[in-house]
Short mmCIF file of C-alpha atoms in Angstrom, two decimals:
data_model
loop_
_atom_site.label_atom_id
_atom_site.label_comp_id
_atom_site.label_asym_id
_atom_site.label_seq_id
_atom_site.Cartn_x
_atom_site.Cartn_y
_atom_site.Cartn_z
CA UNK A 1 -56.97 -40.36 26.42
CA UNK A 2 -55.53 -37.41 28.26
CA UNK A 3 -52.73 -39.85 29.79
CA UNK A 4 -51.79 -41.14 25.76
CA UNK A 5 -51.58 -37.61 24.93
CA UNK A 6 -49.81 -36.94 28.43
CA UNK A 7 -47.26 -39.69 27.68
CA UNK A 8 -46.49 -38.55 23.96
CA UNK A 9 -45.75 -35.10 24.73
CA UNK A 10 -43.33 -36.56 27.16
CA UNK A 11 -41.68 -38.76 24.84
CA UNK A 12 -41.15 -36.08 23.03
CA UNK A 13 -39.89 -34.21 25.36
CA UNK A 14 -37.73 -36.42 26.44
CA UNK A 15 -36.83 -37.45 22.94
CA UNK A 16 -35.77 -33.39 22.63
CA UNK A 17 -33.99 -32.97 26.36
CA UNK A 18 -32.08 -36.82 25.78
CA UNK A 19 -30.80 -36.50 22.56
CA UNK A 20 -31.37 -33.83 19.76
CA UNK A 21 -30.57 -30.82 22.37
CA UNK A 22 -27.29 -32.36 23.67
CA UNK A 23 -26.34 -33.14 19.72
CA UNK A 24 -27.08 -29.65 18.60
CA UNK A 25 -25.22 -28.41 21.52
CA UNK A 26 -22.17 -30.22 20.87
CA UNK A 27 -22.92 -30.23 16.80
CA UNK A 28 -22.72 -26.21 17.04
CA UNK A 29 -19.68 -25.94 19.18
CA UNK A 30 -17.88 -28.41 16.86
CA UNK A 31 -18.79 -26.67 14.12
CA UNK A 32 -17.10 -23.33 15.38
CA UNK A 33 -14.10 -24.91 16.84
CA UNK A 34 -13.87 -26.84 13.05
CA UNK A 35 -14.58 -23.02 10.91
CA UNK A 36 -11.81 -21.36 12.92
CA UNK A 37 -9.43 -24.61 12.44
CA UNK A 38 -9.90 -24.25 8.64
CA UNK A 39 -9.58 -20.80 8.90
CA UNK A 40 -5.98 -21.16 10.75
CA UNK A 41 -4.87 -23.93 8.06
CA UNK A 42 -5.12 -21.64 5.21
CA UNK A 43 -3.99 -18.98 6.66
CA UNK A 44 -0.70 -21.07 7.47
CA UNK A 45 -1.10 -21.85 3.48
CA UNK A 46 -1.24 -18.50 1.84
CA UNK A 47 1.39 -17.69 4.25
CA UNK A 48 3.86 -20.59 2.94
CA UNK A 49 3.49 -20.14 -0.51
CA UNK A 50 3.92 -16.14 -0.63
CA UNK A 51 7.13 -16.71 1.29
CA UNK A 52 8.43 -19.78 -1.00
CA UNK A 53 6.32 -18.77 -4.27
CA UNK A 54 5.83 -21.75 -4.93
CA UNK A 55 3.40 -25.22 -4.48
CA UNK A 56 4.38 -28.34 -4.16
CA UNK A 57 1.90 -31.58 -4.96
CA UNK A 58 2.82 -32.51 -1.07
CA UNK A 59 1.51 -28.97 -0.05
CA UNK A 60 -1.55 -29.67 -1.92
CA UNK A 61 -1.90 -32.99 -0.14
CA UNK A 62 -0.93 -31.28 3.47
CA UNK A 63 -3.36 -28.66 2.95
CA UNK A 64 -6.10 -31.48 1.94
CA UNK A 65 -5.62 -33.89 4.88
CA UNK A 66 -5.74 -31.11 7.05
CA UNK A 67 -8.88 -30.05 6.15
CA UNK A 68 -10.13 -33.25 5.68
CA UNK A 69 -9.14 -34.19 9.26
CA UNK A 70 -12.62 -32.01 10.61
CA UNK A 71 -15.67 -33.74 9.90
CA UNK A 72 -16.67 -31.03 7.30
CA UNK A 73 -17.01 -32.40 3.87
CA UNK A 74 -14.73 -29.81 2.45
CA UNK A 75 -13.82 -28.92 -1.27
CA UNK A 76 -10.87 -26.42 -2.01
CA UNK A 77 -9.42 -24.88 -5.05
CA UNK A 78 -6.20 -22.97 -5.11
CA UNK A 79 -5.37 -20.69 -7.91
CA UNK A 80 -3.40 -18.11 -9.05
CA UNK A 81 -4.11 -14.70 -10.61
CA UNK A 82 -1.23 -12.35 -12.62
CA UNK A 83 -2.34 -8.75 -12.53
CA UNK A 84 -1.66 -7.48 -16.06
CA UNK A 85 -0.85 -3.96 -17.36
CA UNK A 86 -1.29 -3.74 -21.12
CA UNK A 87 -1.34 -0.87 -23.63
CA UNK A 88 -4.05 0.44 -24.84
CA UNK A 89 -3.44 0.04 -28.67
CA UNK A 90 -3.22 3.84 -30.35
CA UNK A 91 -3.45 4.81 -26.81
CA UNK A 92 -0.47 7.02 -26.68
CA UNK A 93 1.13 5.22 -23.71
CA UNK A 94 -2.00 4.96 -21.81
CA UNK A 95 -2.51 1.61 -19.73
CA UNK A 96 -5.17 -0.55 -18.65
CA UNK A 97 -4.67 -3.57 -15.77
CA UNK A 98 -6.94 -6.41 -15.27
CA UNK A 99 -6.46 -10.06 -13.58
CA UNK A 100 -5.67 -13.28 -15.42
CA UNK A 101 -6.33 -16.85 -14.22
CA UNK A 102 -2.90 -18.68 -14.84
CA UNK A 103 -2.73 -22.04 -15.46
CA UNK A 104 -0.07 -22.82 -14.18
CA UNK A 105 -0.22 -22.54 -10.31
CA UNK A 106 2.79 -24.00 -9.11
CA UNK A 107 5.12 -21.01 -9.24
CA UNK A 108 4.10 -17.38 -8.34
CA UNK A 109 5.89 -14.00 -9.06
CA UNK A 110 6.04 -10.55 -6.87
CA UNK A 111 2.24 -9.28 -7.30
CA UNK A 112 0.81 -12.36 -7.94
CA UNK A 113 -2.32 -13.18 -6.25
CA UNK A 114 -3.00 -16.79 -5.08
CA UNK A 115 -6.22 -17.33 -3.86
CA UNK A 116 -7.89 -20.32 -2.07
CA UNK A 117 -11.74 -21.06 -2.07
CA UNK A 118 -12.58 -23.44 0.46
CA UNK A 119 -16.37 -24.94 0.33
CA UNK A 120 -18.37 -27.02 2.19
CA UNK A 121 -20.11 -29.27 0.06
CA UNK A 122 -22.91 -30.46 2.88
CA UNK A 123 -23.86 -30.19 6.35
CA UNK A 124 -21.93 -33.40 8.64
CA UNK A 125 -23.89 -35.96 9.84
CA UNK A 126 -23.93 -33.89 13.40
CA UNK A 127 -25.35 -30.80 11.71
CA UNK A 128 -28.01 -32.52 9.48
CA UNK A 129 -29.13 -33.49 13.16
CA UNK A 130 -28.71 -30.22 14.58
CA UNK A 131 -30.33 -28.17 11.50
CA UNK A 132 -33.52 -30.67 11.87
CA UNK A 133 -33.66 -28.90 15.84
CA UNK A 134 -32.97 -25.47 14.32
CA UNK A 135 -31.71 -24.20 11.72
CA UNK A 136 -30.00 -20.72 13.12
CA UNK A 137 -27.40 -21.70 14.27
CA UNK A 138 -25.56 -24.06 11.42
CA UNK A 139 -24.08 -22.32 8.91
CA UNK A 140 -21.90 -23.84 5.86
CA UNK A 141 -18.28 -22.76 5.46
CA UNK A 142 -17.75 -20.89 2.50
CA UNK A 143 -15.03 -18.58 2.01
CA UNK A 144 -12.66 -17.14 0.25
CA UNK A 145 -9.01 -15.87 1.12
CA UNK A 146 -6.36 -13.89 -1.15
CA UNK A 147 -2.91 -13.28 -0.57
CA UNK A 148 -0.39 -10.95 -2.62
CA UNK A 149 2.78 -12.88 -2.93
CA UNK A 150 5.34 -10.67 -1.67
CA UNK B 1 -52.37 -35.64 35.12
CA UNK B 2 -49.84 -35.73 37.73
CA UNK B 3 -48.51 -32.37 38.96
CA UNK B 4 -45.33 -33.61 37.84
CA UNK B 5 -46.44 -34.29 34.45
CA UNK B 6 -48.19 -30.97 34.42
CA UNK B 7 -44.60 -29.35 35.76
CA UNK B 8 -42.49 -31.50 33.63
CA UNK B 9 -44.02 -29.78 30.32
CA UNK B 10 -43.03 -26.23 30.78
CA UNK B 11 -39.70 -27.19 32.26
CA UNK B 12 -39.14 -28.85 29.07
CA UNK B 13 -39.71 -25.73 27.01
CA UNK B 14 -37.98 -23.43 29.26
CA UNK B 15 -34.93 -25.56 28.43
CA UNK B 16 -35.47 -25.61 25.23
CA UNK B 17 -35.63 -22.25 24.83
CA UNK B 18 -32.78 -21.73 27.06
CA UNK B 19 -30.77 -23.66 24.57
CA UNK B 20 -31.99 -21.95 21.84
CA UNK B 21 -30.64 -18.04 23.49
CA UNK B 22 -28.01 -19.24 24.49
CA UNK B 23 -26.90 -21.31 21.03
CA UNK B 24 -27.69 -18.82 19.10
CA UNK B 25 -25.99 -16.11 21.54
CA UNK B 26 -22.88 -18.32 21.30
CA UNK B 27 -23.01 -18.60 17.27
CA UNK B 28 -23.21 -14.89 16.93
CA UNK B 29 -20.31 -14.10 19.04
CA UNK B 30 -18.33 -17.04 17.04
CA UNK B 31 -19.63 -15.53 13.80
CA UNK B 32 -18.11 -11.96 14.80
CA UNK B 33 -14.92 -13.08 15.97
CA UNK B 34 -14.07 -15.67 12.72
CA UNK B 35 -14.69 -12.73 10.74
CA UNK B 36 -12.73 -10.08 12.80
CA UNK B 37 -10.20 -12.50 12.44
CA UNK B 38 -10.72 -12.82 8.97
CA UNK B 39 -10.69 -9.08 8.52
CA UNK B 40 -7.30 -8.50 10.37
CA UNK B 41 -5.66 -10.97 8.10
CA UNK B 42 -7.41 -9.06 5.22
CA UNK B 43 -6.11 -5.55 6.60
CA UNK B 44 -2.75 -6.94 7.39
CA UNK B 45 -2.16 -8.28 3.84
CA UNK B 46 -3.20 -4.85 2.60
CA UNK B 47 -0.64 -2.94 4.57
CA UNK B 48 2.18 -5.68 3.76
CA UNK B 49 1.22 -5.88 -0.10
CA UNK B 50 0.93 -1.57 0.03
CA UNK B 51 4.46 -1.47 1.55
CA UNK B 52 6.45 -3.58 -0.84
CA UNK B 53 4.95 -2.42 -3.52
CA UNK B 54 5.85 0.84 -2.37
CA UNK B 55 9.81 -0.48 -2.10
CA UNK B 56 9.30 -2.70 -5.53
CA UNK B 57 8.63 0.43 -7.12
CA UNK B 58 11.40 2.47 -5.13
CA UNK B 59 13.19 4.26 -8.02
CA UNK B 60 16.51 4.18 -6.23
CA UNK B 61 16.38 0.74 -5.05
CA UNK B 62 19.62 -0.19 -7.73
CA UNK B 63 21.74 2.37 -5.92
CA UNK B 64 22.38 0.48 -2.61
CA UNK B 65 20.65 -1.84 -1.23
CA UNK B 66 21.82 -1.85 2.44
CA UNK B 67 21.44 2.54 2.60
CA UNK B 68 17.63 2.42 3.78
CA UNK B 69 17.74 6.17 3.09
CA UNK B 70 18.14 5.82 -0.22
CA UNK B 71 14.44 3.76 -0.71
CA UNK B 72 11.84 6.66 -1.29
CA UNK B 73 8.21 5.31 -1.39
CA UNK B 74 5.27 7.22 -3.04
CA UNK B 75 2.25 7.02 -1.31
CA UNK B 76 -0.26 7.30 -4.06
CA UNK B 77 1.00 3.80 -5.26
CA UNK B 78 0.85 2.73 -1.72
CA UNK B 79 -2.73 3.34 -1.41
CA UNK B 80 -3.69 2.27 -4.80
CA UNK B 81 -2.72 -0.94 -3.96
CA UNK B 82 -3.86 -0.89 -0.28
CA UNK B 83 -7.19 -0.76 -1.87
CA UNK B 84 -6.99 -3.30 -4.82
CA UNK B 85 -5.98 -5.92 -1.81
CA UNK B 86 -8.66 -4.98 0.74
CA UNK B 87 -11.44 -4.85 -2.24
CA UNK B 88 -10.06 -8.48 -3.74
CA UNK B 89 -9.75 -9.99 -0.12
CA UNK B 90 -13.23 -8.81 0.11
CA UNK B 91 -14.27 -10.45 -2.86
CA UNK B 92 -14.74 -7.28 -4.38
CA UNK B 93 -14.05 -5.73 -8.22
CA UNK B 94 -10.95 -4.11 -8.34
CA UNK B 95 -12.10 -0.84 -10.17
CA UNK B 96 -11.13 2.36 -8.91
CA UNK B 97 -14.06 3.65 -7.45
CA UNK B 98 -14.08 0.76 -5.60
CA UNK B 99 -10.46 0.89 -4.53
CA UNK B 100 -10.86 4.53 -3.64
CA UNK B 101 -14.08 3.47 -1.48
CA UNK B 102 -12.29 0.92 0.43
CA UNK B 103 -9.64 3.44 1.83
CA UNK B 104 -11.83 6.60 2.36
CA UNK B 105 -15.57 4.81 3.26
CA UNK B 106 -13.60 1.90 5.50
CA UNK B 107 -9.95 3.53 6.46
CA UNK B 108 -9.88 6.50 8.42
CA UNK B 109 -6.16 6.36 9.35
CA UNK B 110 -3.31 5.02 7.29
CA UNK B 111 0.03 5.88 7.97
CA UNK B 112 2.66 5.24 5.56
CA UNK B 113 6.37 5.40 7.93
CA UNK B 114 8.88 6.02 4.99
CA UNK B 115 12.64 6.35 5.68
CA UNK B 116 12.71 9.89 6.31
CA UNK B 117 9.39 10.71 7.44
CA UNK B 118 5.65 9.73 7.27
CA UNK B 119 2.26 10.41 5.34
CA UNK B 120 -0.86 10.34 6.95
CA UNK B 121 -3.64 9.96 5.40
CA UNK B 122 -7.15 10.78 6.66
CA UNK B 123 -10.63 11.89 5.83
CA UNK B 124 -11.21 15.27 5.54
CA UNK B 125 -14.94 16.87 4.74
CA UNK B 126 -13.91 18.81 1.42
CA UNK B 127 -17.03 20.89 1.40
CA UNK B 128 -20.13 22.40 3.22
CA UNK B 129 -22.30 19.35 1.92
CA UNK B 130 -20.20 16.84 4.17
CA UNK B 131 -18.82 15.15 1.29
CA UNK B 132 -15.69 13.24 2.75
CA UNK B 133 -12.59 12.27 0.45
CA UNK B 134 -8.86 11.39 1.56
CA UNK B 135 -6.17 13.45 1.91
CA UNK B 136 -3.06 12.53 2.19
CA UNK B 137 -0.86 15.12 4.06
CA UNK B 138 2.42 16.51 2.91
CA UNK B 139 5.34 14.23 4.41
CA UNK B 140 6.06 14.92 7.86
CA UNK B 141 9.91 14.46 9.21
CA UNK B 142 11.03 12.36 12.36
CA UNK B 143 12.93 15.08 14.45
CA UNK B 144 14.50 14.96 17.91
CA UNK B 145 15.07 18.49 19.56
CA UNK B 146 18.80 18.25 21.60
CA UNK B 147 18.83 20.07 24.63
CA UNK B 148 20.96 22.70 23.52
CA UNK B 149 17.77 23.55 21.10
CA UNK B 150 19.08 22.01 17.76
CA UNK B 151 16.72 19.99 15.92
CA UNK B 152 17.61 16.73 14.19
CA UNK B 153 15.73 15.33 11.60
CA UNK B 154 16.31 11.29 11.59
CA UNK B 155 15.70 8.76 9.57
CA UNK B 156 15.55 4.82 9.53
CA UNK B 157 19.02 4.22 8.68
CA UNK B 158 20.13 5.54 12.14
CA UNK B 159 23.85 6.81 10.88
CA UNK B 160 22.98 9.97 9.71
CA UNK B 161 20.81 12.97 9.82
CA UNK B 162 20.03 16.47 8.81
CA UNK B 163 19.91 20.25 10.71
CA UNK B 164 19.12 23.46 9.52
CA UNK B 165 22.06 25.68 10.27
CA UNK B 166 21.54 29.42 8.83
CA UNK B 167 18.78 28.23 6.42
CA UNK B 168 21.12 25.61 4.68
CA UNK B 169 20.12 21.94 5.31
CA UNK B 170 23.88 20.18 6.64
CA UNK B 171 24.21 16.49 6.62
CA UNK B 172 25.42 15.25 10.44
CA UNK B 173 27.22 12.03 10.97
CA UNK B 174 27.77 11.91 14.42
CA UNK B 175 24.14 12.62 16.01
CA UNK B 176 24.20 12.68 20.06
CA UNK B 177 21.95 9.73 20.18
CA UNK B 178 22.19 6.36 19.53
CA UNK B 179 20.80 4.25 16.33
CA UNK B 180 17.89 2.77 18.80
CA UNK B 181 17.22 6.10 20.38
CA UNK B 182 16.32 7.51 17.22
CA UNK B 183 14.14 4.45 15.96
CA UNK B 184 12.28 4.19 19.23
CA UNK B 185 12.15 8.72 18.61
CA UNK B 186 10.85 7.32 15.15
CA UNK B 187 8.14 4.39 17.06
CA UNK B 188 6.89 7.38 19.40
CA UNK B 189 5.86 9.95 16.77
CA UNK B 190 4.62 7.56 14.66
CA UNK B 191 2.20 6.33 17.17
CA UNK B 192 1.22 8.85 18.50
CA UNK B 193 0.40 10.54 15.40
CA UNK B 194 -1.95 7.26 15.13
CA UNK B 195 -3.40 7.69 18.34
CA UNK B 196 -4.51 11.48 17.20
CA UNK B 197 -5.59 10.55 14.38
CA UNK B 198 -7.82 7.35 15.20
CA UNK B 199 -9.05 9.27 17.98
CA UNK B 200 -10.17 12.16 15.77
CA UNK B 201 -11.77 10.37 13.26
CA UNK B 202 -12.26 7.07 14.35
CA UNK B 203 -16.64 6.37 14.58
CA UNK B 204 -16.76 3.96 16.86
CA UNK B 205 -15.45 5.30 19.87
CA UNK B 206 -12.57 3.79 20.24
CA UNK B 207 -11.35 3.97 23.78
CA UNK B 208 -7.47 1.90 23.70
CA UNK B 209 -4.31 3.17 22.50
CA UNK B 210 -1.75 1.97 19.91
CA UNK B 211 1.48 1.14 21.52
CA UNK B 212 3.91 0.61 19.05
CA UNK B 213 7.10 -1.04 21.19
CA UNK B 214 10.84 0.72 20.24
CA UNK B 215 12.47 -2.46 20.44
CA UNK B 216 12.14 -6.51 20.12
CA UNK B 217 10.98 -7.69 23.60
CA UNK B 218 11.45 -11.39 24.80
CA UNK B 219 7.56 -10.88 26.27
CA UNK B 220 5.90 -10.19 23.40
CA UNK B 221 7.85 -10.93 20.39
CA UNK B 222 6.71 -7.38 18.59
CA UNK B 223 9.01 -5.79 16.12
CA UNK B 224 9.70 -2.03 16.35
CA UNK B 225 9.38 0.02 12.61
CA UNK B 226 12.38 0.15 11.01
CA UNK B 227 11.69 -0.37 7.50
CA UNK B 228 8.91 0.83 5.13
CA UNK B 229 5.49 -0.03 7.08
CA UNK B 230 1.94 0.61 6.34
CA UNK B 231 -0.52 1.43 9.56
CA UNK B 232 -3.92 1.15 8.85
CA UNK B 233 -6.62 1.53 11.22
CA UNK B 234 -9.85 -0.02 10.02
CA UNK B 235 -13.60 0.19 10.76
CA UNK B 236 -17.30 1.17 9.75
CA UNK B 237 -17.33 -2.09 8.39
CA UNK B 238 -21.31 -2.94 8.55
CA UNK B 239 -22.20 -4.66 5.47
CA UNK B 240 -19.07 -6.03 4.75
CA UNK B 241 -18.71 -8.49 7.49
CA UNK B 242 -19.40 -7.59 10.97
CA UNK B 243 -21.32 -4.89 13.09
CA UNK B 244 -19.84 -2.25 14.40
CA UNK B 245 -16.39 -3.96 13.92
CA UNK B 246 -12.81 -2.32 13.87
CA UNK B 247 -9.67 -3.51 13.58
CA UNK B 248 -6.09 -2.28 13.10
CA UNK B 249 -3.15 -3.80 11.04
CA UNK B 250 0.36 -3.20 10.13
CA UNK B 251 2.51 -4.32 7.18
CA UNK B 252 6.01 -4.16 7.14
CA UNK B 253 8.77 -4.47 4.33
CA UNK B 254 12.45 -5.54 3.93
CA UNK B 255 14.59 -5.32 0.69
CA UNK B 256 15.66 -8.43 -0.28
CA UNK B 257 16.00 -8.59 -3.81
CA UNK B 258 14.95 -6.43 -6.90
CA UNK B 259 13.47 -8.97 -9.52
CA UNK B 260 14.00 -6.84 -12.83
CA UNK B 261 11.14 -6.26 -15.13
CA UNK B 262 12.54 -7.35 -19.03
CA UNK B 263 11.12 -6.36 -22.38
CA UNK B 264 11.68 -8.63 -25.68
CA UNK B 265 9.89 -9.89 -28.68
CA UNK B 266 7.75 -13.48 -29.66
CA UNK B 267 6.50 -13.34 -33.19
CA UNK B 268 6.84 -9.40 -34.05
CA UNK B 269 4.93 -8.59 -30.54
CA UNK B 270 6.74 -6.91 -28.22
CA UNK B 271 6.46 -8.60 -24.26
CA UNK B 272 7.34 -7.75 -20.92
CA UNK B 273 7.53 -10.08 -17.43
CA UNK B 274 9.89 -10.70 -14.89
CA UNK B 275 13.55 -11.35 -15.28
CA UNK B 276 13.48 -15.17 -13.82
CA UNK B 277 10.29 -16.16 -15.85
CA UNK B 278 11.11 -14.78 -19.81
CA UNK B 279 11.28 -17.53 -22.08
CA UNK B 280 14.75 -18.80 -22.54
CA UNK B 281 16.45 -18.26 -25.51
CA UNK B 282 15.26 -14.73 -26.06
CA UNK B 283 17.00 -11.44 -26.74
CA UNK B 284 16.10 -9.02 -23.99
CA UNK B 285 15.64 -5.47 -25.55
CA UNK B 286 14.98 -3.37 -22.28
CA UNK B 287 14.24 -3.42 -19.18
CA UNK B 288 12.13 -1.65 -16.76
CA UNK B 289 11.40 -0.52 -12.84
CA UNK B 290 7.70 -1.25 -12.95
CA UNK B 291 5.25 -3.09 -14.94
CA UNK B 292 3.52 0.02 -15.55
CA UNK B 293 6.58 1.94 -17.52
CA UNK B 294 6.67 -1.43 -19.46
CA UNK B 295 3.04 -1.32 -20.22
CA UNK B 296 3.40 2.29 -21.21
CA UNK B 297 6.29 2.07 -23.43
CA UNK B 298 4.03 -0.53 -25.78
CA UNK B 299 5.11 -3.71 -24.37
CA UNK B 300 2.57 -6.55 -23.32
CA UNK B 301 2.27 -8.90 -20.14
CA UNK B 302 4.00 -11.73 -20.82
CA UNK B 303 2.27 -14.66 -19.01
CA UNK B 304 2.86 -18.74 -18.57
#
């Protein structure tokens, strides 16, 4: 009896040392290297469009076979925001400002915001393994970054 | 049991564990530097968005565009919208308060280099109760003392200056230094009026220096100030993104074009927007510096 018990813990142990420690090792490193790649590709993105003001359908498809090329399942929306300063009616020249989702996203003006949400939908295949070992260390990739077009 | 059965078993879980420190050491280093990085591109934005602005709104700018002297800035715009692009970046409302709380909770320094001269702006402690607000201080000039005791005061155009002679301010062409001399003059005192400052105020004992280099080098690839820039030194960040995190960043300017500002009227209501994206066929009525005189003189954003 002690022996069965003997030989399952060391399955398990082996099962842990073998495979799901080297995968979480290599799952968690990935991941970082992957979050500061995406981080770098739009970067390079808000860059390019607040020098050209503009965005072409092939940008669109750069920028989403870049960050397609990590094994992230990655959804991204780009969109642009118009700060607007109106009157206030009766308001003797007083103002008020607020932001405006444009439709149109293809062509940006001086103070224009574009802005480019990046989500990960789920975890890899790698990190689903990884989380099952522990969850600390796998986080999703969720973020946001703005850019005033210049 | 075997005694390496017996042995095997807390190897295992020393291993484990190992992994585990030493994973989770490793993801909270990553976490902290993917967000510093994330925070410099946040500050850097904010000084380079707070700088044009600050040349957009320049109310000289249709004089001459090539006399760098003749581009005044106001610093109140400049750190209005130094905060509405660090709270946005931050995901944040863009409400005063919260624009106000961004520069004087999370910006101790911010220097704003003009032509002529700079503004600092720090915290002070307004009263006894340790209330802290910002305060920007009145504009300082770049000067050069000669050796024969005259002072200069320069600016970034680098062909002319000023002297006091008898109490009477006198315009000097011909300087006794050279057009790099008095930018890298210009680079000094603006650092080191950084290096005072972030060392005075600064809370998390900062212990390096800002070097800001006089001229392009081949070794680094930095470029000296020679335009409208925006210094800010960043930190007390906790709750926003890291611990204990600072960073610095610098935005810089150029003049390249002034995109006028035009008023007209759709259906009886009376619009504003940019020059290049009004509705063709219209009759223009006015136009404007800012978006803001638009806005105040009754006419509404005009938006595709």
């Amino acid at each position: 009896m002690t022996d069965v018990i003997g030989k399952i813990i060391m399955l398990i142990a082996l099962i842990v040392t073998m495979f799901l420690a080297p995968i979480t090792y290599n799952s968690v490193i990935e991941t970082a290297r992957e979050h500061d790649y995406i981080q770098k590709t739009a970067i390079e993105f808000l860059d390019k469009v607040a020098d050209t003001k503009e965005i072409k359908q092939i940008d669109l498809d750069k920028l989403a076979l870049d960050l397609n090329a990590t094994t992230l399942p990655i959804e991204f929306e780009v969109y642009r925001e118009k700060k607007v300063i109106n009157p206030i009616p009766n308001g003797n020249g007083q103002t008020y400002s607020s932001f405006v989702r444009v439709s149109d996203n293809t062509k940006y003006d001086v103070t224009d915001y574009i802005i480019l949400d990046i989500k990960q939908i789920r975890p890899s295949n790698m990190q689903s393994i990884a989380k099952a070992f522990s969850r600390l260390y796998i986080r999703n990739f969720n973020e946001q970054y703005v850019k005033k077009v210049r | 049991m075997s005694v390496i059965k017996i042995l095997a078993i807390p190897i295992q879980l020393l291993l484990v564990i190992t992994l585990h420190l030493a994973l989770l050491n490793y993801t909270n280093d990553h976490t902290a530097k993917f967000y510093e990085t994330k925070m410099q591109y946040i500050v850097n934005n904010a000084t380079e968005a707070s700088a044009s602005e600050m040349v957009n709104n320049s109310t000289h700018l249709d004089q001459d565009y090539e006399d760098l002297s003749q581009v005044s800035v106001d610093p109140m715009v400049g750190l209005d919208v130094y905060g509405e692009v660090f709270a946005k970046s931050m995901g944040l409302p863009t409400s005063n308060t919260v624009k106000t709380s961004m520069v004087t909770k999370h910006t101790p320094v911010l220097v704003i280099a003009a032509t002529d001269g700079y503004y600092v702006s720090t915290q002070q402690t307004i009263n006894n109760t340790g209330s802290i607000e910002h305060v920007i201080m009145p504009k300082i000039p770049y000067t050069y003392t000669h050796n024969d005791g005259t002072v200069y005061y320069l600016n970034m155009s680098g062909n002319f200056g000023y002297t006091i002679v008898n109490g009477q301010k006198r315009k000097v062409y011909d300087l006794p230094i050279g057009k790099q001399a008095q930018l890298r003059i210009i680079n000094e005192q603006i650092a080191d009026m950084m290096n005072n400052q972030i060392h005075k105020y600064a809370s998390s004992g900062i212990t390096g220096y800002v070097y800001l280099p006089s001229d392009l080098n081949k070794l680094y690839s930095t470029n000296p100030i020679n335009t409208v820039t925006v210094l800010a030194y960043v930190d007390n960040v906790e709750g926003l993104y890291i611990d204990n995190g600072y960073t610095f960043g610098i935005g810089g300017t150029y003049i390249k074009q002034n995109e006028p500002i035009v008023g007209f009227m759709v259906e009886g209501v009376k619009y504003y927007t940019f020059a290049k994206s009004a509705p063709t066929g219209i009759r223009i009525l006015e136009t404007f510096d800012t978006a803001e005189i638009a806005a105040q003189n009754g006419y509404y954003a005009y938006y595709r």
